[in-house]
Each structure stands twice: as structure tokens, then as C-alpha cells.
GROMACS .gro file of C-alpha atoms in nm:
model
  375
    1MET     CA    1   0.000   0.000   0.000
    2SER     CA    2   0.140   0.342  -0.093
    3GLU     CA    3   0.219   0.608   0.168
    4VAL     CA    4  -0.059   0.827   0.027
    5ALA     CA    5  -0.316   0.548   0.063
    6THR     CA    6  -0.196   0.470   0.414
    7ALA     CA    7  -0.226   0.834   0.513
    8ALA     CA    8  -0.574   0.858   0.364
    9ARG     CA    9  -0.682   0.547   0.553
   10SER     CA   10  -0.542   0.681   0.883
   11ALA     CA   11  -0.720   1.012   0.833
   12ALA     CA   12  -1.049   0.840   0.754
   13VAL     CA   13  -1.063   0.631   1.072
   14PRO     CA   14  -1.115   0.854   1.378
   15GLU     CA   15  -0.867   0.860   1.662
   16GLY     CA   16  -0.939   0.576   1.903
   17PHE     CA   17  -1.094   0.355   1.634
   18SER     CA   18  -0.775   0.194   1.503
   19PRO     CA   19  -0.869  -0.157   1.380
   20GLU     CA   20  -0.529  -0.299   1.465
   21ALA     CA   21  -0.541  -0.153   1.815
   22THR     CA   22  -0.892  -0.267   1.897
   23ALA     CA   23  -0.874  -0.614   1.742
   24ASP     CA   24  -0.631  -0.735   2.008
   25SER     CA   25  -0.789  -0.560   2.305
   26ALA     CA   26  -1.158  -0.647   2.254
   27PRO     CA   27  -1.364  -0.935   2.114
   28GLN     CA   28  -1.471  -0.905   1.753
   29ALA     CA   29  -1.797  -0.725   1.685
   30LYS     CA   30  -2.042  -0.877   1.438
   31ILE     CA   31  -2.121  -0.681   1.121
   32LEU     CA   32  -2.394  -0.797   0.883
   33LEU     CA   33  -2.356  -0.732   0.510
   34VAL     CA   34  -2.675  -0.778   0.307
   35ASP     CA   35  -2.674  -0.767  -0.074
   36ASP     CA   36  -2.814  -0.994  -0.344
   37GLU     CA   37  -2.513  -0.930  -0.568
   38PRO     CA   38  -2.217  -1.160  -0.485
   39LYS     CA   39  -1.972  -0.911  -0.634
   40SER     CA   40  -2.100  -0.633  -0.409
   41LEU     CA   41  -2.075  -0.859  -0.104
   42PHE     CA   42  -1.720  -0.957  -0.194
   43ALA     CA   43  -1.624  -0.591  -0.238
   44LEU     CA   44  -1.771  -0.500   0.101
   45GLN     CA   45  -1.590  -0.789   0.268
   46GLU     CA   46  -1.258  -0.685   0.116
   47LEU     CA   47  -1.317  -0.323   0.209
   48LEU     CA   48  -1.411  -0.391   0.573
   49SER     CA   49  -1.174  -0.682   0.639
   50THR     CA   50  -0.908  -0.437   0.761
   51LEU     CA   51  -1.130  -0.350   1.056
   52GLY     CA   52  -1.060  -0.695   1.200
   53GLN     CA   53  -1.425  -0.768   1.291
   54ASN     CA   54  -1.655  -1.066   1.234
   55LEU     CA   55  -1.818  -1.005   0.896
   56MET     CA   56  -2.135  -1.205   0.828
   57ILE     CA   57  -2.314  -1.203   0.493
   58ALA     CA   58  -2.670  -1.249   0.369
   59GLN     CA   59  -2.786  -1.252   0.007
   60SER     CA   60  -3.154  -1.184   0.077
   61GLY     CA   61  -3.381  -1.008   0.322
   62GLU     CA   62  -3.508  -1.343   0.451
   63GLU     CA   63  -3.156  -1.462   0.529
   64ALA     CA   64  -3.076  -1.131   0.698
   65LEU     CA   65  -3.382  -1.169   0.923
   66ARG     CA   66  -3.276  -1.519   1.028
   67LEU     CA   67  -2.931  -1.395   1.121
   68ALA     CA   68  -3.071  -1.095   1.307
   69LEU     CA   69  -3.278  -1.333   1.521
   70LYS     CA   70  -2.970  -1.523   1.638
   71ASN     CA   71  -2.701  -1.253   1.659
   72ASP     CA   72  -2.640  -0.909   1.804
   73PHE     CA   73  -2.485  -0.691   1.533
   74ALA     CA   74  -2.286  -0.375   1.585
   75VAL     CA   75  -2.414  -0.244   1.249
   76ILE     CA   76  -2.601  -0.376   0.944
   77LEU     CA   77  -2.513  -0.268   0.588
   78LEU     CA   78  -2.828  -0.324   0.387
   79ASP     CA   79  -2.882  -0.304   0.011
   80VAL     CA   80  -3.208  -0.132  -0.082
   81ARG     CA   81  -3.294  -0.312  -0.407
   82MET     CA   82  -3.330  -0.687  -0.351
   83PRO     CA   83  -3.574  -0.945  -0.489
   84GLY     CA   84  -3.835  -1.079  -0.246
   85ILE     CA   85  -3.817  -0.876   0.072
   86ASP     CA   86  -3.646  -0.549  -0.022
   87GLY     CA   87  -3.421  -0.348   0.206
   88PHE     CA   88  -3.699  -0.125   0.338
   89GLU     CA   89  -3.918  -0.416   0.449
   90THR     CA   90  -3.616  -0.600   0.589
   91ALA     CA   91  -3.521  -0.296   0.797
   92ARG     CA   92  -3.878  -0.257   0.921
   93LEU     CA   93  -3.894  -0.620   1.033
   94ILE     CA   94  -3.553  -0.602   1.200
   95ARG     CA   95  -3.662  -0.290   1.388
   96SER     CA   96  -3.988  -0.453   1.496
   97ARG     CA   97  -3.804  -0.720   1.698
   98GLU     CA   98  -3.706  -0.633   2.053
   99ARG     CA   99  -3.358  -0.783   2.023
  100SER     CA  100  -3.261  -0.579   1.715
  101ARG     CA  101  -3.476  -0.269   1.745
  102LEU     CA  102  -3.174  -0.049   1.827
  103THR     CA  103  -2.926  -0.205   1.581
  104PRO     CA  104  -2.785   0.065   1.350
  105ILE     CA  105  -2.875   0.013   0.982
  106ILE     CA  106  -2.685   0.178   0.695
  107PHE     CA  107  -2.863   0.162   0.360
  108LEU     CA  108  -2.659   0.117   0.042
  109THR     CA  109  -2.824   0.213  -0.286
  110ALA     CA  110  -2.738   0.282  -0.649
  111ALA     CA  111  -2.686   0.646  -0.742
  112ALA     CA  112  -2.981   0.628  -0.982
  113ASP     CA  113  -3.231   0.583  -0.700
  114GLU     CA  114  -3.464   0.871  -0.638
  115MET     CA  115  -3.425   1.101  -0.341
  116SER     CA  116  -3.767   0.990  -0.211
  117SER     CA  117  -3.629   0.643  -0.140
  118MET     CA  118  -3.375   0.801   0.095
  119PHE     CA  119  -3.652   0.953   0.303
  120ARG     CA  120  -3.830   0.616   0.305
  121GLY     CA  121  -3.510   0.457   0.436
  122TYR     CA  122  -3.493   0.698   0.728
  123GLU     CA  123  -3.860   0.634   0.802
  124VAL     CA  124  -3.799   0.261   0.854
  125GLY     CA  125  -3.510   0.323   1.092
  126ALA     CA  126  -3.192   0.380   0.891
  127VAL     CA  127  -2.916   0.575   1.063
  128ASP     CA  128  -2.740   0.655   0.735
  129TYR     CA  129  -2.788   0.630   0.359
  130LEU     CA  130  -2.489   0.584   0.127
  131GLN     CA  131  -2.490   0.577  -0.252
  132LYS     CA  132  -2.298   0.320  -0.451
  133PRO     CA  133  -2.016   0.316  -0.528
  134VAL     CA  134  -1.932   0.407  -0.171
  135VAL     CA  135  -1.620   0.598  -0.076
  136PRO     CA  136  -1.411   0.336   0.109
  137GLU     CA  137  -1.270   0.570   0.371
  138ILE     CA  138  -1.612   0.713   0.456
  139LEU     CA  139  -1.774   0.370   0.489
  140LYS     CA  140  -1.493   0.231   0.705
  141SER     CA  141  -1.502   0.538   0.926
  142LYS     CA  142  -1.878   0.511   0.983
  143VAL     CA  143  -1.865   0.137   1.049
  144ALA     CA  144  -1.572   0.182   1.291
  145VAL     CA  145  -1.771   0.438   1.488
  146PHE     CA  146  -2.068   0.201   1.525
  147VAL     CA  147  -1.838  -0.085   1.623
  148GLU     CA  148  -1.689   0.126   1.901
  149LEU     CA  149  -2.034   0.237   2.017
  150HIS     CA  150  -2.142  -0.129   2.024
  151ARG     CA  151  -1.839  -0.219   2.237
  152LYS     CA  152  -1.916   0.059   2.482
  153SER     CA  153  -2.278  -0.056   2.502
  154GLU     CA  154  -2.160  -0.411   2.570
  155ARG     CA  155  -1.931  -0.289   2.845
  156LEU     CA  156  -2.218  -0.095   3.001
  157ARG     CA  157  -2.440  -0.403   2.986
  158GLU     CA  158  -2.168  -0.612   3.148
  159SER     CA  159  -2.124  -0.353   3.423
  160GLU     CA  160  -2.499  -0.341   3.480
  161GLU     CA  161  -2.512  -0.720   3.501
  162LYS     CA  162  -2.225  -0.727   3.751
  163LEU     CA  163  -2.393  -0.460   3.964
  164ARG     CA  164  -2.719  -0.655   3.952
  165ARG     CA  165  -2.545  -0.975   4.060
  166LEU     CA  166  -2.376  -0.783   4.340
  167ALA     CA  167  -2.712  -0.639   4.447
  168ALA     CA  168  -2.864  -0.989   4.443
  169HIS     CA  169  -2.577  -1.118   4.658
  170LEU     CA  170  -2.610  -0.832   4.906
  171ILE     CA  171  -2.986  -0.882   4.934
  172SER     CA  172  -2.937  -1.255   4.986
  173VAL     CA  173  -2.670  -1.199   5.251
  174ARG     CA  174  -2.886  -0.940   5.424
  175GLU     CA  175  -3.185  -1.175   5.435
  176GLU     CA  176  -2.969  -1.458   5.571
  177GLU     CA  177  -2.824  -1.227   5.835
  178ARG     CA  178  -3.170  -1.103   5.929
  179ALA     CA  179  -3.292  -1.460   5.968
  180HIS     CA  180  -2.988  -1.551   6.176
  181ILE     CA  181  -3.022  -1.249   6.406
  182ALA     CA  182  -3.397  -1.307   6.439
  183ARG     CA  183  -3.337  -1.667   6.547
  184GLU     CA  184  -3.068  -1.563   6.793
  185ILE     CA  185  -3.290  -1.295   6.946
  186HIS     CA  186  -3.594  -1.521   6.961
  187ASP     CA  187  -3.418  -1.830   7.090
  188GLU     CA  188  -3.132  -1.703   7.303
  189LEU     CA  189  -3.272  -1.382   7.445
  190GLY     CA  190  -3.622  -1.527   7.464
  191GLN     CA  191  -3.500  -1.823   7.668
  192VAL     CA  192  -3.307  -1.597   7.904
  193LEU     CA  193  -3.612  -1.379   7.963
  194THR     CA  194  -3.834  -1.683   8.016
  195GLY     CA  195  -3.587  -1.823   8.269
  196LEU     CA  196  -3.564  -1.486   8.441
  197LYS     CA  197  -3.941  -1.468   8.478
  198MET     CA  198  -3.950  -1.817   8.626
  199GLU     CA  199  -3.687  -1.716   8.882
  200VAL     CA  200  -3.873  -1.398   8.974
  201THR     CA  201  -4.200  -1.593   9.004
  202TRP     CA  202  -4.030  -1.849   9.227
  203LEU     CA  203  -3.896  -1.568   9.442
  204ALA     CA  204  -4.235  -1.394   9.461
  205LYS     CA  205  -4.401  -1.708   9.603
  206ARG     CA  206  -4.162  -1.710   9.896
  207LEU     CA  207  -4.193  -1.344   9.991
  208ARG     CA  208  -4.424  -1.223  10.263
  209GLU     CA  209  -4.365  -0.849  10.267
  210LYS     CA  210  -4.615  -0.659  10.051
  211PRO     CA  211  -4.363  -0.404   9.905
  212LEU     CA  212  -4.138  -0.688   9.789
  213ILE     CA  213  -4.430  -0.878   9.636
  214GLU     CA  214  -4.538  -0.563   9.449
  215LYS     CA  215  -4.180  -0.522   9.328
  216THR     CA  216  -4.166  -0.876   9.191
  217ASP     CA  217  -4.503  -0.826   9.020
  218SER     CA  218  -4.364  -0.512   8.856
  219MET     CA  219  -4.055  -0.706   8.747
  220CYS     CA  220  -4.271  -0.979   8.592
  221LYS     CA  221  -4.472  -0.722   8.395
  222LEU     CA  222  -4.148  -0.559   8.278
  223ILE     CA  223  -4.017  -0.899   8.166
  224ASP     CA  224  -4.343  -0.967   7.979
  225THR     CA  225  -4.312  -0.631   7.800
  226THR     CA  226  -3.953  -0.709   7.710
  227VAL     CA  227  -4.056  -1.050   7.571
  228GLN     CA  228  -4.315  -0.881   7.350
  229THR     CA  229  -4.053  -0.630   7.231
  230VAL     CA  230  -3.811  -0.911   7.153
  231ARG     CA  231  -4.077  -1.093   6.952
  232LYS     CA  232  -4.162  -0.773   6.766
  233ILE     CA  233  -3.797  -0.711   6.677
  234ALA     CA  234  -3.743  -1.070   6.567
  235THR     CA  235  -4.059  -1.066   6.355
  236GLY     CA  236  -3.956  -0.737   6.196
  237LEU     CA  237  -3.622  -0.885   6.099
  238ARG     CA  238  -3.766  -1.206   5.957
  239PRO     CA  239  -4.128  -1.315   6.013
  240GLU     CA  240  -4.142  -1.679   6.119
  241MET     CA  241  -4.471  -1.710   5.934
  242LEU     CA  242  -4.297  -1.650   5.600
  243ASP     CA  243  -4.068  -1.948   5.655
  244ASP     CA  244  -4.316  -2.173   5.833
  245MET     CA  245  -4.645  -2.106   5.653
  246GLY     CA  246  -4.546  -1.939   5.325
  247LEU     CA  247  -4.602  -1.615   5.134
  248ILE     CA  248  -4.982  -1.604   5.131
  249ALA     CA  249  -5.018  -1.643   5.507
  250ALA     CA  250  -4.738  -1.392   5.566
  251VAL     CA  251  -4.902  -1.132   5.338
  252GLY     CA  252  -5.236  -1.177   5.514
  253TRP     CA  253  -5.069  -1.138   5.853
  254GLN     CA  254  -4.880  -0.827   5.737
  255ALA     CA  255  -5.201  -0.668   5.608
  256LYS     CA  256  -5.369  -0.720   5.946
  257GLU     CA  257  -5.067  -0.585   6.134
  258PHE     CA  258  -5.061  -0.280   5.905
  259GLN     CA  259  -5.428  -0.206   5.974
  260LYS     CA  260  -5.379  -0.253   6.348
  261ARG     CA  261  -5.071  -0.029   6.356
  262THR     CA  262  -5.187   0.256   6.130
  263GLY     CA  263  -5.567   0.248   6.149
  264ILE     CA  264  -5.586   0.236   5.769
  265ARG     CA  265  -5.839  -0.023   5.653
  266CYS     CA  266  -5.668  -0.296   5.454
  267ARG     CA  267  -5.877  -0.542   5.254
  268ALA     CA  268  -5.676  -0.843   5.136
  269LYS     CA  269  -5.787  -1.085   4.866
  270LEU     CA  270  -5.570  -1.395   4.887
  271PRO     CA  271  -5.558  -1.724   4.693
  272PRO     CA  272  -5.539  -2.070   4.855
  273GLU     CA  273  -5.199  -2.143   5.007
  274VAL     CA  274  -4.945  -2.290   4.765
  275LYS     CA  275  -4.578  -2.374   4.806
  276LEU     CA  276  -4.348  -2.122   4.639
  277ASP     CA  277  -3.972  -2.079   4.609
  278ILE     CA  278  -3.849  -1.915   4.929
  279ASP     CA  279  -3.646  -1.651   4.742
  280VAL     CA  280  -3.946  -1.549   4.530
  281SER     CA  281  -4.166  -1.544   4.840
  282THR     CA  282  -3.916  -1.329   5.028
  283THR     CA  283  -3.886  -1.086   4.737
  284MET     CA  284  -4.263  -1.044   4.701
  285PHE     CA  285  -4.309  -1.008   5.078
  286ARG     CA  286  -4.039  -0.740   5.106
  287ILE     CA  287  -4.192  -0.548   4.814
  288PHE     CA  288  -4.532  -0.565   4.985
  289GLN     CA  289  -4.379  -0.433   5.306
  290GLU     CA  290  -4.220  -0.141   5.118
  291ILE     CA  291  -4.552  -0.060   4.949
  292LEU     CA  292  -4.731  -0.047   5.284
  293THR     CA  293  -4.451   0.164   5.431
  294ASN     CA  294  -4.493   0.418   5.150
  295VAL     CA  295  -4.871   0.419   5.197
  296ALA     CA  296  -4.831   0.491   5.569
  297ARG     CA  297  -4.571   0.765   5.517
  298HIS     CA  298  -4.689   0.952   5.209
  299SER     CA  299  -5.037   0.861   5.083
  300ARG     CA  300  -5.268   0.998   5.356
  301ALA     CA  301  -5.497   0.712   5.255
  302THR     CA  302  -5.788   0.574   5.458
  303ARG     CA  303  -5.820   0.247   5.269
  304VAL     CA  304  -5.592  -0.002   5.093
  305ASP     CA  305  -5.712  -0.285   4.870
  306MET     CA  306  -5.465  -0.557   4.779
  307GLU     CA  307  -5.487  -0.876   4.579
  308LEU     CA  308  -5.231  -1.156   4.555
  309THR     CA  309  -5.254  -1.400   4.265
  310VAL     CA  310  -5.053  -1.715   4.195
  311ASN     CA  311  -5.055  -1.930   3.882
  312GLU     CA  312  -4.819  -2.181   3.725
  313ASP     CA  313  -4.593  -1.912   3.578
  314ARG     CA  314  -4.614  -1.596   3.786
  315VAL     CA  315  -4.687  -1.443   4.124
  316GLY     CA  316  -4.881  -1.118   4.099
  317LEU     CA  317  -4.955  -0.846   4.354
  318GLU     CA  318  -5.175  -0.540   4.313
  319VAL     CA  319  -5.212  -0.273   4.582
  320ILE     CA  320  -5.447   0.024   4.543
  321ASP     CA  321  -5.491   0.307   4.794
  322ASN     CA  322  -5.732   0.601   4.800
  323GLY     CA  323  -5.470   0.855   4.901
  324VAL     CA  324  -5.330   1.172   4.744
  325GLY     CA  325  -5.165   0.990   4.451
  326ILE     CA  326  -4.807   1.011   4.329
  327ALA     CA  327  -4.652   1.255   4.084
  328ASP     CA  328  -4.419   1.150   3.800
  329SER     CA  329  -4.142   1.357   3.957
  330ASP     CA  330  -4.168   1.148   4.275
  331LEU     CA  331  -4.138   0.822   4.080
  332ASN     CA  332  -3.789   0.913   3.957
  333GLY     CA  333  -3.680   1.157   4.226
  334LYS     CA  334  -3.356   1.140   4.420
  335LYS     CA  335  -3.544   1.046   4.736
  336SER     CA  336  -3.734   0.755   4.580
  337LEU     CA  337  -3.482   0.493   4.691
  338GLY     CA  338  -3.758   0.271   4.830
  339LEU     CA  339  -3.926   0.260   4.488
  340LEU     CA  340  -3.591   0.188   4.324
  341GLY     CA  341  -3.535  -0.097   4.568
  342MET     CA  342  -3.872  -0.247   4.476
  343HIS     CA  343  -3.785  -0.236   4.104
  344GLU     CA  344  -3.442  -0.388   4.162
  345ARG     CA  345  -3.577  -0.671   4.377
  346ALA     CA  346  -3.828  -0.763   4.107
  347LEU     CA  347  -3.572  -0.735   3.825
  348LEU     CA  348  -3.345  -0.985   3.999
  349PHE     CA  349  -3.609  -1.250   3.925
  350GLY     CA  350  -3.709  -1.123   3.582
  351GLY     CA  351  -4.014  -0.944   3.723
  352GLU     CA  352  -4.144  -0.590   3.704
  353VAL     CA  353  -4.309  -0.323   3.916
  354LYS     CA  354  -4.554  -0.072   3.768
  355ILE     CA  355  -4.660   0.234   3.966
  356THR     CA  356  -4.935   0.465   3.847
  357GLY     CA  357  -5.114   0.744   4.027
  358THR     CA  358  -5.321   1.054   3.977
  359ALA     CA  359  -5.319   1.348   4.214
  360GLY     CA  360  -5.612   1.314   4.451
  361HIS     CA  361  -5.714   0.973   4.318
  362GLY     CA  362  -5.474   0.733   4.486
  363THR     CA  363  -5.192   0.510   4.367
  364ARG     CA  364  -5.184   0.166   4.209
  365VAL     CA  365  -4.880  -0.063   4.238
  366SER     CA  366  -4.868  -0.379   4.028
  367VAL     CA  367  -4.596  -0.640   4.080
  368SER     CA  368  -4.534  -0.947   3.867
  369ILE     CA  369  -4.257  -1.202   3.925
  370PRO     CA  370  -4.199  -1.531   3.737
  371VAL     CA  371  -4.217  -1.835   3.960
  372ARG     CA  372  -3.916  -2.012   3.809
  373GLN     CA  373  -3.711  -1.759   3.610
  374ARG     CA  374  -3.411  -1.592   3.772
  375ALA     CA  375  -3.249  -1.285   3.610
   0.00000   0.00000   0.00000
């Protein structure tokens, strides 16, 4: 290659997009070349081979669609004029699929095509529109940019996945620690308090002086209050009912406790008890607790209606209050960490949380979590 050609090539590829530099430091990105003319495909392969990426070819729209179903492409170079499914329809179908709806598509067309076809290309989702014969340096530069953007997106997805796994681990550790502390408080401290009451009762039976008897009675009442406090703390950390009787019983119990504690009427519609995965049950129960906490703190509601549903595939929860509602700004505000926690808990199991509300007309929270799937 001449020095002039080398210089032109270096100038065409932006700084930071050197094919030689990136090929060794990152996995190859997939690029799809679609053209019904073998000569055009060969020319594109030769032109883009210097980028050092994984070039995949398709000679029809149908073949391109099959490949788009199975692969994630950094960019697709798509010929407009093809027999059968043309480039426009191919692009529309690629964009209609969730997996490939954001994949960049560059249309390639003969210079004789009318300008109107260019606008049609942008309408179906093209990010660029190049006329044949393409200028090699321009095409390589554009493709290199999309390859680098794809790599950055992949790195972001990997980072998000790592953070999600870390969050799942922290939640799991926290739940285990809560259960452990709850057992220790209930068993160890509970036994000590029970033994202490027995000793005080034994002592009271042997006393004859009225002031001392009154004192032991006061001590017994204080011990009873402490026992109740210990049980309340242990239940708050990890309700025994969730482990012993399951999610549905625990949700019913929590609804009654909420009504007793806050005075807000809580009507619960529950299905027959079924055995569910303990992690899914814990996740749904903690989300329900957070919903009730938000109702008590912010809604100024007088009534809450909730329904829990369980089928073969999913566990669903819907909670509706008649409070002041929730604004869109509150859904994504800096202080909405409780709402964010609900979303993250559900996402860990491939579920979702939807929150809708209108000022003065209450708030609706819908939760859906797959029974078996784990994100």
C-alpha cells in the first residue's frame, strides 16, 4: 500500500478507532452485510476486512432476518434493491423485533435511485444512507464508529449485570443475616427472659412483705413487656410465618398488622396457600412491606385494597390506595430509593413493578414475578 493510501486510511478512521489496536484488546464485533449481488458482497468484505471484525453475509432479506434473530450486530449494511423482501421491508422487520430494534442500519443504494427512497429509508429506521459506489474511507469510518459504540454498550451491559449480581448477593446476605439475628434474638434472648421470669415468680411465692411482692409483680410485667418487644424485633427482621407457613399467610398477617398499627383499613384478597420458592416469596413479601410503608408515610390514605394472585408461571400483587396519589417527579426523584429498591428486587427475578397514580385519586402498584425464572 502506498504512503498516500496509508495516510488517507489513517485520516479516515477517527482517533481511538484503530482496527489494529482494537482487534487485540476487545472481542470481535459482528457486522452484517446484506446484498443480493455476490460481487458487491465480496467488495464489502474486502473493504471492511481491515477493521478486524466478524463479517457475516446475507444474500436476501429473509436470510438477513434469520441472522438478526440469532445474533447481536454492531451495524447492518443493507442493500435497498433486492428481490423478495427489499431493504426497506427488511429494515422494518428487523426494527420490529425487541432484540434488534436499536441495531444501526446503513442503507446502500445505487446512485440512480430517487431522493424519495432516501426519506423512506430513514422512516424505517436507517441511521445513514450511502450511494454506490461508496467511498471506502467514509464507509470504514462510519462502520468503525458504530463498532466502538457497540463495544461501549456491551461494556455498560456487562457492568450493569455485575452490579445486579452484586445487588442480588447483598440482598441474599442481608436476608440470611436477618434470619440468623432473628433466630438468635428469639431463641437465646427469649429463653433468658423466660428463665428470668420463672426465677422472679419463684422468688415472689416465697416473699411475705407486701412491698417486695409488688416489686416482683412489677418485674414480671417488665419482663413480659420485654418479651413482646423481643418478639416484635425478631418478627420485623424475619417473620417466622414466611418461613413456616409461606407467602400467602405472611401477606395476610402483614395486612392485618398494618391495619392494626396505622388504622388504615386494609382489605386483602388472597388465593389458597401454595408452596413457592423461598427466594421469590421473600422478594414479594419485602416489596409488599415497602408498598405499605410508602402508603403509611406519604399517601394519607384511609383504605388499601390488595390482591395476591398465583398461577403456574407468575406471582402477581396489586395494591391500590385512595390517598393523594403520586406525581411523576416522585417516581424518579432522588429520594425515591424505596421505589428503586422495589424495582431492583423484582428485576433480579425477571419481574417488574408498575406504579401509576393521579393526584387526589390514589396510587396503584402492580408487581409481577416469574415463579421459576431468575435474572
